[in-house]
Short mmCIF file of C-alpha atoms in Angstrom, two decimals:
data_model
loop_
_atom_site.label_atom_id
_atom_site.label_comp_id
_atom_site.label_asym_id
_atom_site.label_seq_id
_atom_site.Cartn_x
_atom_site.Cartn_y
_atom_site.Cartn_z
CA MET A 183 111.20 85.50 104.43
CA GLY A 184 107.69 86.78 104.87
CA LEU A 185 105.86 83.66 103.72
CA ASN A 186 104.05 82.97 106.99
CA MET A 187 103.54 86.41 108.45
CA ARG A 188 100.39 86.52 110.49
CA TYR A 189 97.59 88.97 109.74
CA LEU A 190 97.90 91.45 112.62
CA GLU A 191 101.69 91.47 112.42
CA LEU A 192 101.37 92.21 108.70
CA ARG A 193 99.09 95.17 109.44
CA ARG A 194 101.51 96.42 112.08
CA LYS A 195 104.47 96.28 109.71
CA ILE A 196 102.55 98.14 107.00
CA ARG A 197 101.75 100.79 109.60
CA GLU A 198 105.47 101.00 110.39
CA VAL A 199 106.18 101.46 106.68
CA ARG A 200 103.94 104.52 106.58
CA MET A 201 105.40 105.89 109.83
CA TRP A 202 109.01 105.63 108.70
CA ALA A 203 108.15 107.02 105.25
CA ILE A 204 106.45 110.12 106.63
CA GLN A 205 109.35 110.71 109.03
CA GLY A 206 111.78 110.64 106.11
CA ILE A 207 109.63 112.96 103.99
CA ALA A 208 109.15 115.45 106.85
CA GLU A 209 112.88 115.42 107.65
CA ALA A 210 113.77 115.95 103.98
CA GLY A 211 111.14 118.63 103.44
CA SER A 212 110.26 116.95 100.15
CA GLY A 213 109.03 113.63 98.80
CA HIS A 214 105.85 111.89 97.75
CA PRO A 215 103.60 110.85 100.64
CA GLY A 216 100.50 110.31 98.48
CA ALA A 217 102.01 107.67 96.20
CA SER A 218 103.91 106.03 99.07
CA PHE A 219 100.78 105.65 101.18
CA SER A 220 98.51 104.38 98.41
CA ALA A 221 100.96 101.57 97.68
CA ALA A 222 101.82 100.60 101.28
CA GLU A 223 99.57 97.52 101.42
CA ILE A 224 100.68 96.39 97.96
CA MET A 225 104.38 96.50 98.76
CA GLY A 226 103.87 95.32 102.34
CA THR A 227 101.90 92.25 101.30
CA LEU A 228 104.53 91.33 98.72
CA TYR A 229 107.53 91.78 101.01
CA PHE A 230 106.05 90.59 104.30
CA ARG A 231 103.77 87.81 103.13
CA LYS A 232 104.53 86.66 99.59
CA MET A 233 107.94 87.15 98.03
CA ARG A 234 111.02 84.98 98.43
CA TYR A 235 114.13 86.97 99.31
CA ASP A 236 116.93 87.23 101.85
CA PRO A 237 117.91 90.70 103.16
CA LYS A 238 121.30 89.30 104.14
CA ASN A 239 121.81 87.95 100.61
CA PRO A 240 120.05 90.38 98.23
CA ASP A 241 121.45 88.53 95.18
CA LEU A 242 119.87 85.21 96.17
CA GLU A 243 119.78 83.11 93.00
CA ASP A 244 116.11 82.11 93.03
CA ARG A 245 114.73 85.25 94.66
CA ASP A 246 111.54 86.91 93.54
CA TYR A 247 111.86 90.35 91.96
CA PHE A 248 109.97 93.55 92.67
CA ILE A 249 110.16 96.44 90.20
CA ASN A 250 108.82 99.76 91.45
CA SER A 251 108.02 101.40 88.14
CA LYS A 252 106.19 104.32 89.84
CA ALA A 253 109.52 105.26 91.34
CA HIS A 254 108.39 108.56 92.89
CA SER A 255 106.88 106.41 95.66
CA ALA A 256 110.49 105.90 96.75
CA PRO A 257 109.94 106.87 100.43
CA GLY A 258 107.36 104.09 100.83
CA TYR A 259 109.55 101.67 98.88
CA TYR A 260 112.65 102.45 100.95
CA SER A 261 110.60 102.14 104.12
CA THR A 262 109.28 98.74 103.04
CA LEU A 263 112.82 97.52 102.36
CA ALA A 264 113.97 98.86 105.72
CA VAL A 265 111.17 97.19 107.70
CA ALA A 266 111.91 94.00 105.72
CA GLY A 267 115.48 94.09 107.05
CA PHE A 268 117.59 95.36 104.12
CA PHE A 269 118.89 98.35 106.11
CA PRO A 270 118.12 100.08 109.44
CA PRO A 271 114.82 102.04 109.36
CA GLU A 272 116.48 105.01 111.08
CA GLU A 273 118.31 105.64 107.80
CA LEU A 274 114.99 106.93 106.38
CA LYS A 275 115.76 110.19 108.19
CA THR A 276 118.56 110.82 105.65
CA LEU A 277 116.08 110.78 102.73
CA ARG A 278 117.15 113.09 99.87
CA LYS A 279 120.06 114.53 101.85
CA LEU A 280 123.52 115.02 100.35
CA GLY A 281 125.57 111.86 100.70
CA SER A 282 122.55 109.67 101.41
CA ARG A 283 121.86 106.61 99.29
CA LEU A 284 118.13 107.24 99.74
CA GLN A 285 117.53 109.76 96.98
CA GLY A 286 114.33 110.91 95.29
CA HIS A 287 114.33 107.95 92.90
CA PRO A 288 115.88 104.55 93.73
CA VAL A 289 119.10 103.39 92.14
CA ARG A 290 119.60 99.72 91.31
CA HIS A 291 121.97 98.15 93.81
CA SER A 292 125.40 97.06 92.64
CA GLU A 293 128.84 96.60 94.11
CA TYR A 294 130.15 99.25 91.71
CA GLN A 295 128.01 101.94 93.37
CA LYS A 296 127.26 100.28 96.69
CA ASN A 297 127.62 103.57 98.55
CA HIS A 298 124.94 105.18 96.40
CA SER A 299 122.41 102.37 96.06
CA VAL A 300 120.23 100.31 98.36
CA PRO A 301 120.37 96.50 98.71
CA GLY A 302 117.13 95.02 97.42
CA VAL A 303 116.52 97.67 94.74
CA GLU A 304 116.34 95.86 91.39
CA TYR A 305 115.59 98.82 89.12
CA SER A 306 116.71 102.43 88.74
CA GLY A 307 113.44 104.31 88.43
CA GLY A 308 112.71 107.84 87.36
CA SER A 309 111.04 108.23 84.00
CA LEU A 310 107.64 106.56 84.06
CA GLY A 311 106.51 103.80 81.73
CA ILE A 312 109.73 101.79 81.68
CA GLY A 313 109.50 99.41 84.64
CA LEU A 314 107.01 97.04 83.01
CA SER A 315 109.46 96.43 80.14
CA VAL A 316 112.34 95.83 82.56
CA GLY A 317 110.26 93.36 84.53
CA ILE A 318 109.31 91.46 81.38
CA GLY A 319 113.00 91.16 80.52
CA ILE A 320 113.78 89.73 83.96
CA ALA A 321 110.86 87.29 83.69
CA LEU A 322 112.03 86.09 80.26
CA ALA A 323 115.62 85.66 81.52
CA SER A 324 114.41 83.74 84.58
CA ARG A 325 112.43 81.39 82.38
CA LEU A 326 115.40 80.82 80.07
CA ASP A 327 117.56 80.04 83.11
CA ASN A 328 114.92 77.65 84.51
CA LYS A 329 114.63 79.71 87.70
CA LYS A 330 111.62 79.55 89.97
CA SER A 331 111.65 83.32 90.37
CA ARG A 332 108.46 85.31 90.03
CA VAL A 333 108.54 88.94 88.93
CA TYR A 334 106.21 91.60 90.36
CA VAL A 335 105.97 95.07 88.83
CA MET A 336 103.99 97.94 90.34
CA ILE A 337 102.84 100.68 87.98
CA GLY A 338 100.76 103.82 88.53
CA ASP A 339 97.55 104.68 86.72
CA GLY A 340 99.01 107.99 85.50
CA GLU A 341 101.91 105.94 84.18
CA ALA A 342 99.42 103.93 82.10
CA ASN A 343 99.17 106.98 79.82
CA GLU A 344 102.58 105.95 78.44
CA GLY A 345 102.61 104.09 75.12
CA GLN A 346 105.50 101.88 76.21
CA VAL A 347 103.28 100.34 78.89
CA TRP A 348 100.94 99.00 76.22
CA GLU A 349 103.79 97.80 73.99
CA ALA A 350 105.15 95.92 76.99
CA SER A 351 101.72 94.47 77.76
CA MET A 352 101.57 92.98 74.26
CA ALA A 353 105.03 91.45 74.68
CA ALA A 354 104.17 89.83 78.03
CA ALA A 355 101.08 88.23 76.50
CA LYS A 356 102.97 87.13 73.38
CA PHE A 357 105.57 85.29 75.48
CA LYS A 358 102.90 83.84 77.83
CA LEU A 359 104.77 85.02 80.93
CA GLU A 360 103.02 83.09 83.65
CA ASN A 361 105.80 84.01 86.09
CA PHE A 362 104.95 87.70 85.73
CA VAL A 363 102.50 89.77 87.81
CA ALA A 364 101.84 93.47 87.29
CA ILE A 365 99.99 95.45 89.97
CA LEU A 366 98.29 98.71 89.05
CA ASP A 367 98.15 101.19 91.94
CA ARG A 368 94.80 102.65 90.86
CA ASN A 369 94.72 105.71 93.12
CA ARG A 370 93.22 107.94 90.38
CA ILE A 371 95.55 110.88 91.02
CA GLN A 372 98.67 111.83 89.11
CA GLN A 373 101.01 114.78 89.34
CA ASP A 374 98.72 117.53 88.07
CA GLY A 375 95.37 116.32 89.35
CA PHE A 376 92.85 113.52 89.00
CA ALA A 377 93.78 110.93 86.39
CA GLU A 378 90.31 110.89 84.86
CA ASP A 379 90.51 114.64 84.16
CA ILE A 380 93.95 114.37 82.56
CA MET A 381 93.72 111.18 80.52
CA PRO A 382 91.06 108.57 81.43
CA ILE A 383 92.22 104.96 81.28
CA ASP A 384 88.89 103.22 81.92
CA PRO A 385 87.67 100.63 81.18
CA THR A 386 90.97 99.52 82.73
CA LYS A 387 90.02 95.90 83.42
CA ASP A 388 88.62 95.37 79.94
CA LYS A 389 91.72 96.84 78.31
CA TRP A 390 94.16 94.54 80.08
CA ALA A 391 91.91 91.54 79.46
CA ALA A 392 91.77 92.48 75.77
CA PHE A 393 95.57 92.36 75.71
CA ASN A 394 95.26 88.73 76.84
CA TRP A 395 96.18 89.19 80.48
CA GLN A 396 94.46 87.43 83.36
CA VAL A 397 92.97 90.32 85.35
CA PHE A 398 91.92 90.46 89.00
CA GLU A 399 90.51 93.54 90.71
CA VAL A 400 90.85 94.17 94.45
CA ASP A 401 90.64 96.79 97.17
CA GLY A 402 94.31 97.70 97.35
CA HIS A 403 94.14 98.49 101.07
CA ARG A 404 92.75 95.04 101.96
CA VAL A 405 95.71 92.74 102.44
CA GLU A 406 93.44 89.69 102.43
CA GLN A 407 92.16 90.60 98.97
CA ILE A 408 95.68 91.22 97.68
CA MET A 409 96.78 87.85 99.06
CA ASP A 410 93.82 86.13 97.46
CA ALA A 411 94.65 87.68 94.06
CA LEU A 412 98.33 86.73 94.40
CA ALA A 413 97.31 83.13 95.18
CA LYS A 414 95.14 83.08 92.06
CA ALA A 415 98.06 84.49 90.07
CA ASP A 416 100.17 81.51 91.16
CA GLU A 417 97.55 79.23 89.62
CA THR A 418 97.37 81.12 86.29
CA HIS A 419 99.10 79.48 83.34
CA ASP A 420 100.18 80.63 79.87
CA LYS A 421 99.48 84.34 80.43
CA PRO A 422 100.67 87.22 82.58
CA VAL A 423 98.56 88.55 85.45
CA MET A 424 97.38 92.10 86.11
CA ILE A 425 96.04 92.94 89.57
CA ILE A 426 94.11 96.21 89.55
CA ALA A 427 94.42 97.48 93.12
CA ASN A 428 91.91 100.26 93.81
CA THR A 429 93.59 102.54 96.32
CA VAL A 430 93.37 106.00 97.88
CA LYS A 431 96.30 108.32 97.43
CA GLY A 432 97.60 109.39 100.84
CA ASN A 433 95.62 106.66 102.61
CA GLY A 434 96.32 106.61 106.35
CA ILE A 435 96.35 110.36 106.96
CA ARG A 436 92.83 111.69 106.56
CA HIS A 437 93.62 115.17 105.25
CA MET A 438 96.09 113.74 102.73
CA ALA A 439 93.72 111.06 101.46
CA ASN A 440 92.47 111.56 97.88
CA ASN A 441 93.96 115.05 97.90
CA PRO A 442 96.06 115.90 94.79
CA GLN A 443 98.08 118.55 96.64
CA TRP A 444 99.80 115.79 98.63
CA HIS A 445 101.19 114.10 95.53
CA GLY A 446 104.64 115.52 96.17
CA LYS A 447 104.34 117.74 99.24
CA ALA A 448 106.06 117.27 102.58
CA PRO A 449 104.29 117.93 105.90
CA SER A 450 105.68 120.31 108.49
CA LYS A 451 108.11 118.73 110.93
CA LYS A 452 106.14 120.43 113.72
CA GLN A 453 103.09 118.37 112.77
CA LEU A 454 105.00 115.07 112.49
CA PRO A 455 104.05 113.84 116.01
CA LEU A 456 100.38 114.30 115.10
CA LEU A 457 100.76 112.33 111.88
CA LEU A 458 102.51 109.51 113.72
CA GLU A 459 99.78 109.48 116.36
CA GLU A 460 97.12 109.24 113.67
CA LEU A 461 98.88 106.32 112.00
CA GLU A 462 99.26 104.56 115.35
CA SER A 463 95.55 105.09 116.01
CA GLU A 464 94.44 102.70 113.27
CA TYR A 465 91.40 100.77 114.48
CA LEU A 466 89.48 97.67 113.37
CA ILE A 467 85.75 96.94 113.69
CA ALA A 468 84.90 93.28 114.27
CA PRO A 469 81.16 92.42 114.28
CA SER A 470 80.31 89.36 116.39
CA ILE A 471 78.00 87.18 114.31
CA ILE A 472 76.38 85.41 117.28
CA ALA A 473 74.60 88.64 118.26
CA GLY A 474 71.04 89.59 117.38
CA VAL A 475 68.28 87.32 116.18
CA ARG A 476 69.25 83.83 115.13
CA GLU A 477 69.75 83.74 111.40
CA ASN A 478 72.08 82.48 108.72
CA TYR A 479 75.69 83.20 109.69
CA GLU A 480 76.69 83.40 106.03
CA GLU A 481 74.19 86.19 105.45
CA LYS A 482 75.41 88.07 108.53
CA ILE A 483 78.96 87.96 107.21
CA LYS A 484 77.94 89.15 103.75
CA LEU A 485 75.95 92.05 105.21
CA VAL A 486 78.85 93.48 107.22
CA GLU A 487 81.40 92.74 104.52
CA ARG A 488 79.48 95.11 102.24
CA GLU A 489 79.89 97.77 104.94
CA GLY A 490 83.68 97.47 104.84
CA VAL A 491 84.36 96.02 108.29
CA GLU A 492 87.89 94.80 108.92
CA LEU A 493 87.28 91.53 110.80
CA ILE A 494 84.63 88.90 111.49
CA HIS A 495 84.50 88.03 115.19
CA LEU A 496 83.67 84.40 115.96
CA ASP A 497 82.66 83.65 119.55
CA VAL A 498 83.29 79.96 120.18
CA MET A 499 81.61 78.65 123.36
CA ASP A 500 81.72 75.03 124.51
CA GLY A 501 79.07 75.16 127.27
CA LYS A 502 81.76 74.27 129.81
CA PHE A 503 84.14 77.20 130.16
CA VAL A 504 81.04 79.39 129.79
CA PRO A 505 77.38 78.43 130.34
CA ASN A 506 76.29 78.74 126.70
CA SER A 507 77.43 76.95 123.57
CA THR A 508 77.72 78.24 120.00
CA PHE A 509 79.50 76.87 116.94
CA LEU A 510 82.87 75.14 116.90
CA ALA A 511 85.68 74.70 114.36
CA ASP A 512 83.60 72.70 111.88
CA THR A 513 81.21 75.62 111.38
CA ILE A 514 84.07 78.09 110.99
CA LYS A 515 85.60 75.86 108.32
CA LYS A 516 82.34 75.99 106.35
CA LEU A 517 82.11 79.76 106.76
CA ARG A 518 85.63 80.24 105.44
CA ARG A 519 84.45 79.85 101.85
CA VAL A 520 82.03 82.77 102.25
CA THR A 521 84.58 85.57 102.56
CA SER A 522 88.24 86.52 102.43
CA LEU A 523 87.75 88.79 105.47
CA PRO A 524 90.03 87.82 108.36
CA PHE A 525 88.45 85.57 111.01
CA ASP A 526 88.99 86.61 114.63
CA ALA A 527 88.18 83.46 116.64
CA HIS A 528 87.64 83.96 120.37
CA LEU A 529 87.85 80.53 122.04
CA MET A 530 85.79 80.47 125.22
CA ILE A 531 86.50 76.78 125.75
CA GLU A 532 88.15 74.45 128.22
CA LYS A 533 91.53 72.92 127.36
CA PRO A 534 92.17 75.03 124.23
CA LEU A 535 95.46 73.23 123.57
CA ASP A 536 93.53 70.02 122.86
CA HIS A 537 91.55 71.75 120.10
CA ILE A 538 93.93 74.33 118.66
CA ASP A 539 94.75 72.25 115.56
CA GLU A 540 91.06 72.29 114.60
CA TYR A 541 91.03 76.10 114.45
CA ILE A 542 94.27 76.15 112.51
CA ASP A 543 92.69 73.75 110.03
CA ALA A 544 89.59 75.99 109.86
CA ARG A 545 91.88 78.77 108.57
CA CYS A 546 91.29 81.35 111.26
CA ASP A 547 93.49 84.44 111.03
CA ILE A 548 93.48 85.36 114.74
CA VAL A 549 92.93 82.86 117.53
CA THR A 550 92.44 84.12 121.08
CA VAL A 551 92.45 81.83 124.10
CA HIS A 552 91.60 82.72 127.69
CA ALA A 553 94.34 83.11 130.27
CA GLU A 554 91.94 81.48 132.72
CA ALA A 555 91.77 78.32 130.55
CA CYS A 556 95.48 77.49 130.29
CA ASN A 557 98.81 77.72 132.07
CA GLU A 558 102.06 79.13 130.75
CA ASN A 559 103.31 75.88 129.26
CA GLU A 560 100.02 75.25 127.46
CA PHE A 561 99.86 78.81 126.18
CA ALA A 562 103.43 78.57 124.89
CA GLN A 563 102.50 75.47 122.90
CA ILE A 564 99.34 77.13 121.55
CA LYS A 565 101.26 80.26 120.57
CA ASP A 566 104.00 78.30 118.82
CA LYS A 567 101.49 76.25 116.84
CA LEU A 568 99.64 79.38 115.73
CA ILE A 569 102.77 81.27 114.73
CA ALA A 570 104.06 78.28 112.75
CA ALA A 571 100.75 78.30 110.85
CA GLY A 572 100.93 82.06 110.19
CA ILE A 573 98.07 82.85 112.60
CA SER A 574 97.98 85.76 115.04
CA PRO A 575 97.95 84.55 118.68
CA GLY A 576 95.79 86.38 121.18
CA VAL A 577 94.98 86.14 124.87
CA ALA A 578 91.77 87.19 126.63
CA ILE A 579 91.11 88.07 130.26
CA ASN A 580 87.74 88.20 132.02
CA PRO A 581 86.59 91.32 133.93
CA PRO A 582 87.89 90.12 137.36
CA THR A 583 91.16 88.74 135.94
CA GLN A 584 94.42 90.65 136.12
CA PHE A 585 96.94 90.12 133.34
CA PRO A 586 99.04 87.10 134.45
CA GLU A 587 102.73 87.73 135.02
CA TRP A 588 103.58 84.49 133.22
CA LEU A 589 102.41 86.11 129.96
CA TYR A 590 104.98 88.91 130.04
CA PRO A 591 107.82 86.83 128.50
CA HIS A 592 105.52 86.07 125.53
CA LEU A 593 104.49 89.64 124.74
CA LYS A 594 106.58 89.91 121.57
CA ASP A 595 104.63 87.01 120.08
CA ILE A 596 101.14 88.09 121.17
CA ASP A 597 99.25 90.09 118.53
CA THR A 598 96.13 90.92 120.53
CA VAL A 599 95.10 91.18 124.16
CA THR A 600 91.33 91.04 124.63
CA VAL A 601 89.94 92.76 127.70
CA MET A 602 86.42 91.49 128.39
CA SER A 603 84.02 94.24 129.41
CA VAL A 604 81.19 91.76 130.12
CA ASN A 605 81.19 88.33 131.71
CA PRO A 606 81.68 85.93 128.78
CA GLY A 607 79.00 83.49 127.70
CA PHE A 608 76.00 85.67 126.86
CA SER A 609 75.41 88.21 124.12
CA GLY A 610 73.58 91.49 124.68
CA GLN A 611 75.09 92.28 128.10
CA LYS A 612 75.68 95.85 129.22
CA PHE A 613 79.18 97.28 129.25
CA MET A 614 80.99 97.23 132.61
CA PRO A 615 82.55 100.71 133.05
CA GLU A 616 84.71 99.49 135.94
CA VAL A 617 86.86 97.72 133.33
CA LEU A 618 88.08 101.02 131.84
CA PRO A 619 90.77 101.85 134.46
CA LYS A 620 92.06 98.30 134.14
CA MET A 621 92.22 98.56 130.33
CA MET A 622 94.01 101.90 130.47
CA ALA A 623 96.55 100.71 133.04
CA LEU A 624 97.12 97.46 131.15
CA ASN A 625 97.67 99.25 127.84
CA LYS A 626 100.26 101.54 129.45
CA ASP A 627 102.00 98.65 131.21
CA LEU A 628 102.14 96.46 128.10
CA ARG A 629 103.45 99.27 125.88
CA GLU A 630 106.21 100.03 128.36
CA ARG A 631 107.16 96.35 128.24
CA GLY A 632 107.42 96.38 124.43
CA PHE A 633 103.98 95.07 123.44
CA ARG A 634 103.32 96.06 119.82
CA GLY A 635 99.99 94.37 119.23
CA TYR A 636 96.37 95.48 119.61
CA ILE A 637 94.18 95.87 122.67
CA GLU A 638 90.77 94.42 121.82
CA ALA A 639 87.60 95.55 123.61
CA ASP A 640 84.90 92.86 123.73
CA GLY A 641 81.53 93.22 125.39
CA GLY A 642 78.83 95.89 125.26
CA ILE A 643 80.62 97.97 122.62
CA ASP A 644 78.39 100.52 120.90
CA SER A 645 78.66 104.10 119.65
CA VAL A 646 78.82 105.38 123.26
CA THR A 647 81.18 102.92 124.89
CA LEU A 648 83.47 102.83 121.83
CA GLN A 649 84.76 106.29 122.71
CA GLN A 650 85.50 105.17 126.25
CA VAL A 651 87.49 102.07 125.28
CA TYR A 652 89.25 104.01 122.49
CA ASP A 653 90.48 106.50 125.07
CA ALA A 654 91.54 103.57 127.26
CA GLY A 655 93.78 102.23 124.46
CA ALA A 656 91.64 99.68 122.61
CA ARG A 657 91.96 99.57 118.82
CA ILE A 658 89.92 96.47 117.94
CA PHE A 659 86.24 96.88 118.72
CA VAL A 660 84.04 93.78 118.92
CA ALA A 661 80.48 94.99 118.30
CA GLY A 662 77.68 92.45 118.49
CA SER A 663 74.26 93.73 119.47
CA ALA A 664 75.15 97.25 118.33
CA VAL A 665 75.46 95.95 114.77
CA TYR A 666 72.89 93.15 114.61
CA LYS A 667 70.32 94.59 117.03
CA ASN A 668 67.39 94.98 114.62
CA SER A 669 66.77 94.55 110.91
CA ASN A 670 69.40 94.19 108.20
CA SER A 671 68.78 97.75 107.05
CA ASP A 672 70.08 99.06 110.40
CA ILE A 673 73.49 97.43 109.93
CA HIS A 674 74.61 100.16 107.54
CA SER A 675 73.69 102.88 110.04
CA ALA A 676 75.29 100.98 112.93
CA ILE A 677 78.67 100.67 111.21
CA ILE A 678 78.58 104.35 110.18
CA GLU A 679 77.83 105.34 113.80
CA LEU A 680 80.74 103.29 115.13
CA ARG A 681 83.16 104.78 112.61
CA HIS A 682 81.85 108.29 113.28
CA GLU A 683 82.42 107.95 117.02
CA ALA A 684 85.93 106.61 116.44
CA ALA A 685 86.65 109.54 114.12
CA VAL A 686 85.35 112.10 116.62
CA THR A 687 87.47 110.58 119.38
CA LEU A 688 90.58 110.60 117.19
CA GLU A 689 90.09 114.21 116.07
CA ARG A 690 89.64 115.33 119.67
CA LYS A 691 92.84 113.57 120.72
CA LEU A 692 94.77 115.09 117.80
CA ILE A 693 93.53 118.62 118.51
CA ASP A 694 94.47 118.26 122.18
CA HIS A 695 97.91 117.04 121.13
CA ALA A 696 98.26 119.90 118.64
CA THR A 697 97.43 122.34 121.44
CA ARG A 698 100.17 120.89 123.65
CA LEU A 699 102.63 121.18 120.73
CA GLY A 700 101.66 124.80 120.09
CA VAL A 701 100.45 124.12 116.53
CA ARG A 702 96.69 124.06 117.09
CA LYS A 703 95.81 126.74 114.52
CA GLU A 704 98.16 125.33 111.85
CA TRP A 705 96.84 121.82 112.41
CA MET A 706 93.21 122.86 112.24
CA ASN A 707 93.91 124.82 109.07
CA ALA A 708 95.49 121.79 107.39
CA ARG A 709 92.69 119.60 108.68
CA LYS A 710 89.79 122.00 108.12
CA HIS A 711 87.88 119.98 105.51
CA ILE A 712 88.11 116.93 107.78
CA LEU A 713 87.05 118.74 110.94
CA ILE A 714 83.96 120.52 109.59
CA PRO A 715 81.58 117.53 110.08
CA TYR A 716 82.72 117.19 113.72
CA ALA A 717 82.95 120.89 114.58
CA THR A 718 79.86 121.06 116.79
CA ARG A 719 80.74 117.90 118.70
CA LEU A 720 84.30 119.13 119.23
CA GLY A 721 83.27 122.66 120.16
CA ILE A 722 85.48 124.26 117.50
CA LYS A 723 82.88 125.71 115.16
CA GLY A 724 83.93 129.31 115.84
CA GLU A 725 87.63 128.53 115.46
CA LEU A 726 87.11 126.82 112.13
CA HIS A 727 84.97 129.69 110.87
CA ALA A 728 87.76 132.12 111.76
CA ILE A 729 90.31 130.18 109.71
CA GLU A 730 90.45 131.51 106.16
#
């Protein structure tokens, strides 16, 4: 379960985790959104991409174990289990209610109290500082029983103030528990405020290394970095592993992010539709490295990686399907060693089925083929090969092309639909505004038919046209010339501009929605510190000033 989940499906499921968690918290009127949201990628990557388990058989003999030591993140933990298939997600709406098995802290599942515990929960959490010790016990027992099980324990950085955590860390090192991985949710906020003001734990990495742990440090909201660290953990011998995951408490909802007041506070039910809309509006920026002056592709990747982009877009042209030619799979394979960022390969080639194995071997994360270059049978074979390899399948259509009816039966397996807003084959072309009605209509049609993937806008995307395609439903933005148009120093400004325009567009949509719901003033009050930088653009400067 979860071992071959493709990248975009993984992101979608993590988004679902946050959405179900916030629904449960809002319905309950209490809970911990901050801790649930900071840990969403950690738990999602483990359950949807790494761990061995069976929701239909929670007591599977050789299963992997997850111990949620920071148990107040229960809403996010329950939601992860629900999306993983242990129980129906709709049950999240009973969170903390009388008679519900989804209480404020999880209870270890057992037949004795099956009506009050959740399948998949391995540890009854509450008091902090204990889960690491429990996990070490499970890891020792698994080793004695010659099981292949691996044990993963998530702890909080406030929890690292507890002395028992450091006693346990000594024990894990003493017993050389190579089947044991601890993950520190380093969100820097605990119950009463910022962790560094209450009891600093830095230098965190040096401390765990001094206790003879193998330590890796990652961005805890980058699933590719988490996966890379987990792979390295598998290769570590004779010592336990600590993954320090740097996260943002409340990540996903901008006014909750890095805000101590949302440690254990529930949002208003009236504002819930706005929160769900914001979560659904997640977007990805994908610079196309063929744009701009010809230079080293490796350097182009490194430059945008430092700016925090989500994807690297790889335009593959064979000189046949389109007039120009670029690199092919062999170049992508060489570039793979440069970064852990996901590769979004757009194949503008003839007969993609004949070459699909090459792009699987090159370790692309998303592979998009053109509807104009294959028929239904060929696409079905391409899609099946990609899914079997854990790669997100995508389909692209040129500006004159309508979405083929033969693709509708495959929608549940398609992770991205790319709508070309230029004629493919040349970089630097101007955006074709006539594509916008088509994109908007297609997005509506596909959603009504159950499509759960991303609409990708490719061609002429810059800080102006991004707003237009965002409004039309696109959530992956391929930006070539807008990013690489001039010198390297402009790349930083270009990425900031793109993100700013996306943020302005989102805030406008949310305010309009809040107005329709009759909660405009309340929403703007909750969101005030977020809205101030956009007030002039949004025309709300006076309103914000009037809000105390």
